[in-house]
CSV table of C-alpha atoms in Angstrom, one decimal:
chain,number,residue,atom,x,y,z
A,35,UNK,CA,99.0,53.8,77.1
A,36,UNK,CA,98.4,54.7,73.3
A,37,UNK,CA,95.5,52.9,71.6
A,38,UNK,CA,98.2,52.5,68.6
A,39,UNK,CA,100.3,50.1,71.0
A,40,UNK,CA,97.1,48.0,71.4
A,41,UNK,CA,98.0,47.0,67.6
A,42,UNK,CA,101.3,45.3,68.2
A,43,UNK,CA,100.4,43.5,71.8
A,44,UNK,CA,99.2,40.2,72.2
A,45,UNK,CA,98.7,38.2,75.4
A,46,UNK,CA,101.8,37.1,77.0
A,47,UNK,CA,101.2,33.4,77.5
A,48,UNK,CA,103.2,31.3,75.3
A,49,UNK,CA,100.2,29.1,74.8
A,50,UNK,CA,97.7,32.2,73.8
A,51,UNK,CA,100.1,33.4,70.8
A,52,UNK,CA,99.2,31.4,68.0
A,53,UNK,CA,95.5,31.6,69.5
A,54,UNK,CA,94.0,33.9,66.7
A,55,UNK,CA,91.7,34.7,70.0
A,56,UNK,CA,94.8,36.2,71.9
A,57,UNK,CA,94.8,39.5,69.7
A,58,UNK,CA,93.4,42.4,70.0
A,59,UNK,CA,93.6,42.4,73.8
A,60,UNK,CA,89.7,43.9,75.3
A,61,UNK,CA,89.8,47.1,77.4
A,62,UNK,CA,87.5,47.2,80.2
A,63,UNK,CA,87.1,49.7,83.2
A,64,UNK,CA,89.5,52.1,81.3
A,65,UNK,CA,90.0,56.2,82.6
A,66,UNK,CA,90.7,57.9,79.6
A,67,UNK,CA,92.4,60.7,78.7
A,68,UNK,CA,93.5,62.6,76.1
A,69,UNK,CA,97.9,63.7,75.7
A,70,UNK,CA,97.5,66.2,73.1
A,71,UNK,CA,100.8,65.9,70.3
A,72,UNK,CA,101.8,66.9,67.2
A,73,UNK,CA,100.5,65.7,64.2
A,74,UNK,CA,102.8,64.0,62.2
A,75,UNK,CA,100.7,63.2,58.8
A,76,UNK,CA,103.4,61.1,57.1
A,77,UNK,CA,103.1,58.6,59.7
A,78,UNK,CA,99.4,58.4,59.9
A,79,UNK,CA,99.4,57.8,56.5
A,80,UNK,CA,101.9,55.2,56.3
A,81,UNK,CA,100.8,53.3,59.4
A,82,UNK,CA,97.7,52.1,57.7
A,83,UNK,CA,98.9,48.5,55.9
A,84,UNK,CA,100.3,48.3,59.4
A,85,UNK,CA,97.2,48.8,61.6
A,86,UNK,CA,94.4,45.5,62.2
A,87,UNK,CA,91.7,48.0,61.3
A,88,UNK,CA,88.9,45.2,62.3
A,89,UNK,CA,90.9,44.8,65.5
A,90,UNK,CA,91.1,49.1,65.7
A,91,UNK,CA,87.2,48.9,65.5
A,92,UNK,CA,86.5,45.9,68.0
A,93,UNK,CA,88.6,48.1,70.7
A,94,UNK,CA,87.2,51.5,70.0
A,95,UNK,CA,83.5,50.1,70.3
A,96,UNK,CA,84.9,47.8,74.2
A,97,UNK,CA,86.3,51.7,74.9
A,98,UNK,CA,83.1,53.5,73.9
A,99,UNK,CA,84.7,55.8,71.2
A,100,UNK,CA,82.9,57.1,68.2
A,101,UNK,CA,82.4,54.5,65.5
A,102,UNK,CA,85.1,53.9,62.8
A,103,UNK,CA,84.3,53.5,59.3
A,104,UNK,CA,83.9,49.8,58.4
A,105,UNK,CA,86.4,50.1,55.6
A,106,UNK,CA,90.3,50.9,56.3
A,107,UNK,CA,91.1,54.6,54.8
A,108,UNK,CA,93.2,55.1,52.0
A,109,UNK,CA,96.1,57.4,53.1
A,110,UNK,CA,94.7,60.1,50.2
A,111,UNK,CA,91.5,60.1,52.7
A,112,UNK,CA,93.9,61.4,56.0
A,113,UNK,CA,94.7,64.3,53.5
A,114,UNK,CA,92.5,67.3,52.6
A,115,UNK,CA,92.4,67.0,48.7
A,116,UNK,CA,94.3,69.0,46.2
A,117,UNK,CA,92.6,71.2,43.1
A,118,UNK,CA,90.2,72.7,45.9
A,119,UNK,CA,89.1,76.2,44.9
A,120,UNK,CA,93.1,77.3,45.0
A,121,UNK,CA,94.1,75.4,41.9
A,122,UNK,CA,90.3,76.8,40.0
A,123,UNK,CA,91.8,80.1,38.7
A,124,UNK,CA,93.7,79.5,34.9
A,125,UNK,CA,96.3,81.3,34.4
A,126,UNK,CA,96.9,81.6,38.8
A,127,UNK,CA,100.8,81.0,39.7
A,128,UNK,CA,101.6,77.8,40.3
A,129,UNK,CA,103.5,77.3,43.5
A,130,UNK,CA,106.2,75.6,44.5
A,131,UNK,CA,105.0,72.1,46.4
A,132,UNK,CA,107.7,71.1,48.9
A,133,UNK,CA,105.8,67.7,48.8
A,134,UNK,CA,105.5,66.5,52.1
A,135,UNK,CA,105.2,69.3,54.2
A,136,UNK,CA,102.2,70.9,52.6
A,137,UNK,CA,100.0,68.1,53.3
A,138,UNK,CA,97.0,69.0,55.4
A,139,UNK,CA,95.4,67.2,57.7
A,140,UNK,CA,91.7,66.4,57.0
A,141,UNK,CA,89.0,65.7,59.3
A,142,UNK,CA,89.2,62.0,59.0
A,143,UNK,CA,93.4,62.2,59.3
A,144,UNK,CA,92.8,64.1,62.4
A,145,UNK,CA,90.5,61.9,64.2
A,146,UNK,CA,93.0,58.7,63.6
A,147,UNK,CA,95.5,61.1,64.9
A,148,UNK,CA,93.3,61.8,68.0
A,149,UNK,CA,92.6,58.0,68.2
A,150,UNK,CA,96.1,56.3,68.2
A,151,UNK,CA,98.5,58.8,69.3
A,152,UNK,CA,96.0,61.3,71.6
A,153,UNK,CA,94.0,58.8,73.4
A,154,UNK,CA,95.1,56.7,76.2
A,155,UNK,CA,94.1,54.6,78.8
A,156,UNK,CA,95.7,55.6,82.1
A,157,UNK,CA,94.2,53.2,84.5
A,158,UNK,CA,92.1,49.7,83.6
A,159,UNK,CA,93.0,46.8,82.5
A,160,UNK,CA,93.5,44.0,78.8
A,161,UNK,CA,92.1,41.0,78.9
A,162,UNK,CA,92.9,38.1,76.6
A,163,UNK,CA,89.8,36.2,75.2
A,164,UNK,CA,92.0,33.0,74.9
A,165,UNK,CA,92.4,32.1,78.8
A,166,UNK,CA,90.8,35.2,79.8
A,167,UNK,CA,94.1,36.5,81.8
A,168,UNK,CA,93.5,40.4,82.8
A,169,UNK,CA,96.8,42.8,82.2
A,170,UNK,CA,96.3,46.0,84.6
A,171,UNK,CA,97.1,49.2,83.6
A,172,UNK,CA,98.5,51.8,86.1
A,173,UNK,CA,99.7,55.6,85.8
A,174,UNK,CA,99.5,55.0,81.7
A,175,UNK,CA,101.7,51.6,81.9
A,176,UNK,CA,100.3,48.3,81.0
A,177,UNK,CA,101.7,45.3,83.4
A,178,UNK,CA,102.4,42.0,81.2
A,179,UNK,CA,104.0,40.2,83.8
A,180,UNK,CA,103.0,36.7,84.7
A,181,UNK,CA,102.2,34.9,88.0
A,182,UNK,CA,104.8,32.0,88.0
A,183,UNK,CA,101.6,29.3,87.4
A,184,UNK,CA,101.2,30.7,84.1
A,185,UNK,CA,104.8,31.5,82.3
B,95,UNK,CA,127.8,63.7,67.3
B,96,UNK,CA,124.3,63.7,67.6
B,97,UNK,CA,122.7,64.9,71.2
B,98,UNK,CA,122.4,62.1,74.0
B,99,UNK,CA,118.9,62.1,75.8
B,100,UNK,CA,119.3,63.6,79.2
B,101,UNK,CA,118.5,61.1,82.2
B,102,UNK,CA,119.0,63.9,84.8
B,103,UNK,CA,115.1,63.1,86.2
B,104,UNK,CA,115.9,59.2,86.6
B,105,UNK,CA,116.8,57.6,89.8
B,106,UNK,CA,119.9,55.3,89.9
B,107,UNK,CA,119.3,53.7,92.8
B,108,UNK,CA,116.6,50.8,91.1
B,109,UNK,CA,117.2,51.5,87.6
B,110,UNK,CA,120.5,51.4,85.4
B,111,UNK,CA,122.4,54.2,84.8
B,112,UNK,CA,123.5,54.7,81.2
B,113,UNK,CA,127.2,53.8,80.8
B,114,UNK,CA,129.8,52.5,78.7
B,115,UNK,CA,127.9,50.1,76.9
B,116,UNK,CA,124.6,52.4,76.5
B,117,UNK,CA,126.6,54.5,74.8
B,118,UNK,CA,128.2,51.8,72.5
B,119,UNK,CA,124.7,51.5,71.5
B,120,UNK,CA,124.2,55.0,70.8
B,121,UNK,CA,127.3,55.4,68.7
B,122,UNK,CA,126.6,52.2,66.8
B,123,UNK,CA,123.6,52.8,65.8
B,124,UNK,CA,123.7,56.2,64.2
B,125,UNK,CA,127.4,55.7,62.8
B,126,UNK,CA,127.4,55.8,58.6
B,127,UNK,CA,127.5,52.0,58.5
B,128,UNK,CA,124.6,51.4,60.2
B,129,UNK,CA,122.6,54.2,59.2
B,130,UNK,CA,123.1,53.5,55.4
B,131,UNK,CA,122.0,49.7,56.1
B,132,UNK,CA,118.5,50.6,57.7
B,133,UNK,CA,117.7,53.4,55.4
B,134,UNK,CA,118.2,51.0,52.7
B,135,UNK,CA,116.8,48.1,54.5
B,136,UNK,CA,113.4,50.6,56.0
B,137,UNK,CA,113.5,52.4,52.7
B,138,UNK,CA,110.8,55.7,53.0
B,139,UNK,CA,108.3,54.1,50.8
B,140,UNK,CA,107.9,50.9,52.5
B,141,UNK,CA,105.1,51.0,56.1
B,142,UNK,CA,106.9,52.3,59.0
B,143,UNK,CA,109.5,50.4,61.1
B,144,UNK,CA,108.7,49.3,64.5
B,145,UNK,CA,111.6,49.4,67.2
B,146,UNK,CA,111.5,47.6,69.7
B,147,UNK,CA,114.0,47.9,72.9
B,148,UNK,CA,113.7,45.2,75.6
B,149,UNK,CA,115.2,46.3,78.9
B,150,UNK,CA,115.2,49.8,78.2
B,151,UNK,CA,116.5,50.9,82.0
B,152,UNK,CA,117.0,54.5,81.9
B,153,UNK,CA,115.4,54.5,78.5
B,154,UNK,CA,118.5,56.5,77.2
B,155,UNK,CA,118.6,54.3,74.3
B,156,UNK,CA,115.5,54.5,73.4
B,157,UNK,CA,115.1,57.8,73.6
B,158,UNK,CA,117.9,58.3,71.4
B,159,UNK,CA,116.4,56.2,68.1
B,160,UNK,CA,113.3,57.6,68.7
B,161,UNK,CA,114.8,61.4,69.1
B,162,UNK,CA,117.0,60.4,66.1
B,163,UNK,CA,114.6,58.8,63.8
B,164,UNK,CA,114.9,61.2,60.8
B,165,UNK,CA,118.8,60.8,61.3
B,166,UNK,CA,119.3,57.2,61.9
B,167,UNK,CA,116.1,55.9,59.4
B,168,UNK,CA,116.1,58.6,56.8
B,169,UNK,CA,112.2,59.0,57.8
B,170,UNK,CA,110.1,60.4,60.8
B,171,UNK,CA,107.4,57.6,60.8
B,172,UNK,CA,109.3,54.8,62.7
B,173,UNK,CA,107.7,53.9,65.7
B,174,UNK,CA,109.5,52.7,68.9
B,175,UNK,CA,108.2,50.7,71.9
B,176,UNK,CA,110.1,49.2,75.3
B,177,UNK,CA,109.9,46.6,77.8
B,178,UNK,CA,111.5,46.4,81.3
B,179,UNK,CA,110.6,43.8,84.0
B,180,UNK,CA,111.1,47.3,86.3
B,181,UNK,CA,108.6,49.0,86.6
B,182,UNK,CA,110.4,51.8,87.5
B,183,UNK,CA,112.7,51.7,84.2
B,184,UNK,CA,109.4,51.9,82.5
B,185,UNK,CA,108.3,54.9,84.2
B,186,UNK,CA,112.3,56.4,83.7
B,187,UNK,CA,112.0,55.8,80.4
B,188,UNK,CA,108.4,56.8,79.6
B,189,UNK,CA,110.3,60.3,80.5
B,190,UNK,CA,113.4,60.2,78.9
B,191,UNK,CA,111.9,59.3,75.5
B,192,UNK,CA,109.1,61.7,75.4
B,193,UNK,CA,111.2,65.1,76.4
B,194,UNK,CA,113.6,63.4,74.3
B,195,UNK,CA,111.4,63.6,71.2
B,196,UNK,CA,109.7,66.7,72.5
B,197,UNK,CA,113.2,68.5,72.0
B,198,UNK,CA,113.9,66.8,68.7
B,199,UNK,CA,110.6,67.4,67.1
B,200,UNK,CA,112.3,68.2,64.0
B,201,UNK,CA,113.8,64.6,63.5
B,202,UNK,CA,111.3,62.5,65.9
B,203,UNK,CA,109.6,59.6,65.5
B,204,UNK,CA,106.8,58.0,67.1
B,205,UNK,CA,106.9,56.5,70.5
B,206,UNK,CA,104.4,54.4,71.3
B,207,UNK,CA,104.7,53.2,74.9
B,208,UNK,CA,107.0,51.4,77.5
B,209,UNK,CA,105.6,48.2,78.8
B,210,UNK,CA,106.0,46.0,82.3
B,211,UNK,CA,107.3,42.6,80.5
B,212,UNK,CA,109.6,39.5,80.4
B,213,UNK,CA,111.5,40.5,77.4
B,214,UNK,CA,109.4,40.2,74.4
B,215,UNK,CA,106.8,38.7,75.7
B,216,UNK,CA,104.0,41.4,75.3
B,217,UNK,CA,104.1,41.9,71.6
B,218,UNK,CA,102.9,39.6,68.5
B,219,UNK,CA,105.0,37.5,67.0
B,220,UNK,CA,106.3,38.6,63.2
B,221,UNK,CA,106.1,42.1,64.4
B,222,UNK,CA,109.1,43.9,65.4
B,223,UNK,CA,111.4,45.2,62.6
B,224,UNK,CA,114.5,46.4,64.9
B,225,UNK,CA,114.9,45.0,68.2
B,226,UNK,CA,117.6,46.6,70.5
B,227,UNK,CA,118.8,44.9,73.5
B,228,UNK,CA,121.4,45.8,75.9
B,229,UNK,CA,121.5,42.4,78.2
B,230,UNK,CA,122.1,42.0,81.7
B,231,UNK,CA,125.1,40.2,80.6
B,232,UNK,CA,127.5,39.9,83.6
B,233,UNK,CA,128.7,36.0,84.5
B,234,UNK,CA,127.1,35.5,87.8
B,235,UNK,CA,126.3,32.4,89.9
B,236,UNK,CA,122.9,32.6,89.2
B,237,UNK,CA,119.8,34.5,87.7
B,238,UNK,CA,118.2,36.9,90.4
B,239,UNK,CA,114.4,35.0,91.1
B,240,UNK,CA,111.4,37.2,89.7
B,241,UNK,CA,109.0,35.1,91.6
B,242,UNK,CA,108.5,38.2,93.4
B,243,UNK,CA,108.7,40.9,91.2
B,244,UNK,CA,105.3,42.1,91.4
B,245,UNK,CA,106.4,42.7,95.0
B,246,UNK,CA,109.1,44.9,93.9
B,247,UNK,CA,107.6,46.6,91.3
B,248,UNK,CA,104.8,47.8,94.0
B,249,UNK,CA,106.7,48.5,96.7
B,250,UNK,CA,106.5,52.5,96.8
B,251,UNK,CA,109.3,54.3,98.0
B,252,UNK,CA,107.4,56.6,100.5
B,253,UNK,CA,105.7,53.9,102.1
B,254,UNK,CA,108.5,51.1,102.8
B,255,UNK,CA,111.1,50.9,105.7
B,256,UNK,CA,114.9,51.2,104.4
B,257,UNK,CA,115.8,47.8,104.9
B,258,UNK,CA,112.6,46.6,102.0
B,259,UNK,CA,114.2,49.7,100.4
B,260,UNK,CA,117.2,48.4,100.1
B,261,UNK,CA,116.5,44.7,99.0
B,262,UNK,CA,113.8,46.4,96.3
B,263,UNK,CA,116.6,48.0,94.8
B,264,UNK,CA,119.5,45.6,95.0
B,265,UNK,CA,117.0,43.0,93.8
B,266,UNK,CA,116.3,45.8,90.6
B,267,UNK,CA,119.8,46.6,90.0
B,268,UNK,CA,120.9,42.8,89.9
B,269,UNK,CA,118.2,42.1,86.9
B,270,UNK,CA,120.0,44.8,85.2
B,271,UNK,CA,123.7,43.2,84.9
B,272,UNK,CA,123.2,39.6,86.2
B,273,UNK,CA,123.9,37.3,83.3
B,274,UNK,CA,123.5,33.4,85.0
B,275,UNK,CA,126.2,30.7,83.4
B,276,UNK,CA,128.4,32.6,80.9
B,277,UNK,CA,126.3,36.0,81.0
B,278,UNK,CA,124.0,34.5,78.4
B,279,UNK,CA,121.3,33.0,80.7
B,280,UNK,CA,118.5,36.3,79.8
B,281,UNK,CA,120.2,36.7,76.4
B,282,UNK,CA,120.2,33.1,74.9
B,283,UNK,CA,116.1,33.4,75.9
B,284,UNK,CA,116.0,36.6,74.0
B,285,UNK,CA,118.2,34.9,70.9
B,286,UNK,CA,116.1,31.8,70.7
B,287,UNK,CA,113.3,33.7,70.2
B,288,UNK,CA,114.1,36.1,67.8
B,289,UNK,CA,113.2,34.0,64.4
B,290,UNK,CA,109.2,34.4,66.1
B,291,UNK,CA,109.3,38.2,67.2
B,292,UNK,CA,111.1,39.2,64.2
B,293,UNK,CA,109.6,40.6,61.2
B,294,UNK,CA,109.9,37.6,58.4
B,295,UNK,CA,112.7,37.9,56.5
B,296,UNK,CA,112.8,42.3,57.4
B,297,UNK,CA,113.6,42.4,61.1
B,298,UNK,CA,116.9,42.8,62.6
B,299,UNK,CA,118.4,42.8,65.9
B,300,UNK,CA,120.9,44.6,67.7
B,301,UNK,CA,122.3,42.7,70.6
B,302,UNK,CA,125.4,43.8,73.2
B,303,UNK,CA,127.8,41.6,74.5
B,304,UNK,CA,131.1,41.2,76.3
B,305,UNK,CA,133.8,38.8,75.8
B,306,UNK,CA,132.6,36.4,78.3
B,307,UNK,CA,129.4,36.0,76.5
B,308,UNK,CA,131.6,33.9,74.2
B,309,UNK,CA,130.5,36.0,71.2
B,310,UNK,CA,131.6,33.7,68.6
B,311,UNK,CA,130.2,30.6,69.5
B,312,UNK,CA,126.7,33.1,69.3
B,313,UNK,CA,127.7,34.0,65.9
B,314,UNK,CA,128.5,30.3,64.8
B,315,UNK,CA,124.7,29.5,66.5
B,316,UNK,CA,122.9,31.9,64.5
B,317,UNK,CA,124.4,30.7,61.7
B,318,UNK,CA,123.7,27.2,62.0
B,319,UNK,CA,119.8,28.7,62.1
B,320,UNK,CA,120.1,28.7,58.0
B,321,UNK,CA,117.6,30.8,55.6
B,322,UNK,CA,119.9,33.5,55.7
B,323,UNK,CA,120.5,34.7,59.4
B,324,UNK,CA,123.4,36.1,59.6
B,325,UNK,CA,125.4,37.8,63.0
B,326,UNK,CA,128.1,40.2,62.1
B,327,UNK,CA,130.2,42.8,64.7
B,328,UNK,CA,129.0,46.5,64.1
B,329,UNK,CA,130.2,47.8,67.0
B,330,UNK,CA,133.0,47.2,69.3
B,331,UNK,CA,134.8,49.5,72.7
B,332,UNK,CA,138.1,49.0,70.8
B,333,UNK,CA,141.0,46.7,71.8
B,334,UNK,CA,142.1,46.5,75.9
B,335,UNK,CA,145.1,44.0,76.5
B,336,UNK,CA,144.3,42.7,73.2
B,337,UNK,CA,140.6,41.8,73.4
B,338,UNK,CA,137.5,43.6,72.9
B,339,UNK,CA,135.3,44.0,76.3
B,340,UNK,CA,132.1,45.0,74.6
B,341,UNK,CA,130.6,44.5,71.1
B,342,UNK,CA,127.2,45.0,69.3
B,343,UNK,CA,126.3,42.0,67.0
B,344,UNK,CA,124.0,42.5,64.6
B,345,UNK,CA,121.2,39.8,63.8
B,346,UNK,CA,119.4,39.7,61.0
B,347,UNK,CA,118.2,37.5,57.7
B,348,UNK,CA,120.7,38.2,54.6
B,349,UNK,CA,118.8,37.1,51.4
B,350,UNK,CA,120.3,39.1,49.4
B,351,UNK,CA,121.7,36.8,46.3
B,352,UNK,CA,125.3,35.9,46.2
């Protein structure tokens, strides 16, 4: 399981929804590992009004992972920055951008690449601070089904 | 025609195998109609769609929007997530979508994860932006009982006798079509909760049914909900002895002015 689907789950008791406790879910006795992909920039950069960056930090501190900034990025912060030493030389060519595609990853746009789409917990477990129900996780799948005493 | 995911690694014996209405789905969602609505309604510049599927089965569907995502969205970014009470549809499906995307890299979007769950159940309300369900919508006496579905979900193929076998996957196969009273038992739990899961005022659903589902009694239901939702026919399997077997209704909030 992605850390990036930690940002849309919740616990699934009806009573835990509206609990502002009841999201993020905690991690705890989580394997690791890393599923290396692609790097698709546009959506890194994009995904950002949609992530709970507070929430992003609580659950990469339960996990263990290097520390995230305090702040959200801004999505010009995932790229490296144009006017580098390319753009220095007067008088040099300009070339063509095809806008999107030439965007470059920076260090910072790689590690939230690493983080939400790279990282995943393969065995452990979620557990809601709002009745403190524990979701396992097996073989990269989280479980979120209910004993019949608590639907 | 755009490619369909391959399901050639799945099992049918516990998990649906794609058919006539998967592919209803398929062709629905990517015909002009409803690809003109969601780029406008998901346009580029606004955060990324999430997609949710619930009961994704062979996760031929899913694998198709996310595989698809430049071509149905207009944009790469959309994200896509599924639910199945099988846990062996989640594990089917976990496969089909990511060699799916892996062979569409060029027009993939992101897919997030497939999840053991009762319908929505796992995710936050106010979240999901398209929801696409394909119901166990057959008329049947009653709803299969899930008191037990842990047990099913666990019991491992190598290490049960036939006969559990056997009763794991008839038991799997029945949450699959089994509708209760009218075929609408799973589905009008899905319905009634789609004002909560939805995004406010953005989200949209996608629902399958067949005549027996009584279709437009739904449609008069969703209605009567006010602010705007609307439930309109996108899709239909054409015309047999005069009425339509299957059709994809399309839920969402209209509040555009007129």
């Amino acid at each position: 399981m992605k850390i990036l689907t930690l940002n849309f789950l919740t616990c699934a008791r009806k009573a835990c929804k509206p609990q502002a406790t009841s999201f993020p879910l905690h991690p705890a006795d989580s394997t690791l590992e890393i599923q290396e992909s692609d790097l698709n920039i546009i959506f890194l950069q994009n995904i950002l009004p949609r992530l709970d960056w507070p929430a992003l930090i609580s659950i990469t501190t339960e996990l263990g992972l290097p520390g995230l900034q305090a702040e959200p990025p801004e999505a010009e912060d995932l790229v490296v920055k144009e006017g580098g030493a390319k753009a220095e030389g007067e008088g040099m060519e300009v070339t063509e951008k095809s806008e999107e595609s030439e965007k470059e990853a920076s260090q910072l746009g790689k590690d939230l690449h690493r983080l939400l789409i790279e990282t995943t917990i393969q065995e452990g477990k979620l557990m809601c601070a709002c009745c403190g129900h524990e979701y396992a996780i097996k073989e990269g799948i989280a479980n979120f089904l209910l004993p019949s005493h608590l639907v | 025609m755009l490619p369909t995911p391959s399901t050639s690694h799945v099992c049918f014996d516990n998990v649906y195998e794609p058919a006539e209405d998967s592919y209803l789905l398929l062709d629905t969602l990517s015909n002009a109609h409803e690809v003109a609505f969601l780029t406008k309604r998901f346009d580029k510049n606004t955060p990324p769609p999430i997609v949710l599927e619930v009961g994704t089965g062979s996760g031929v569907v899913l694998a198709f929007v996310t595989a698809q995502s430049e071509n149905i969205f207009g944009r790469r970014d959309v994200i896509t997530l599924g639910t199945d009470i099988n846990s062996f549809a989640c594990r089917a499906t976990a496969k089909t979508v990511e060699t799916a995307s892996k062979e569409n890299a060029s027009t993939s979007g992101i897919f997030s994860d497939t999840i053991i769950g009762d319908l929505t159940s796992p995710l936050r309300n106010n979240s999901v932006d398209v929801l696409i369900f394909n119901p166990p919508y057959v008329p049947t006496e009653e709803l299969p009982d899930t008191s037990n579905q842990e047990h099913y979900n666990k019991l491992s193929s190598s290490t049960s006798t036939s006969t559990d076998a056997f009763e794991r996957d008839s038991h799997l196969l029945a949450l699959s079509y089994a509708g209760g009273h009218d075929g609408m038992e799973t589905t009008n739990r899905l319905i009634d909760n789609l004002p909560s899961i939805l995004r406010n005022k953005s989200g949209v659903a996608y629902i399958l049914l067949c005549a027996q589902n009584k279709p437009d009694e739904v449609k008069t239901r969703i209605h009567a909900w006010g602010n705007g939702w609307t439930a309109e026919k996108v899709g239909d399997s054409g015309k047999k002895g005069g009425w339509e077997k299957l059709q994809i209704l399309r839920i969402w909030q209209n509040l555009e002015t007129g």
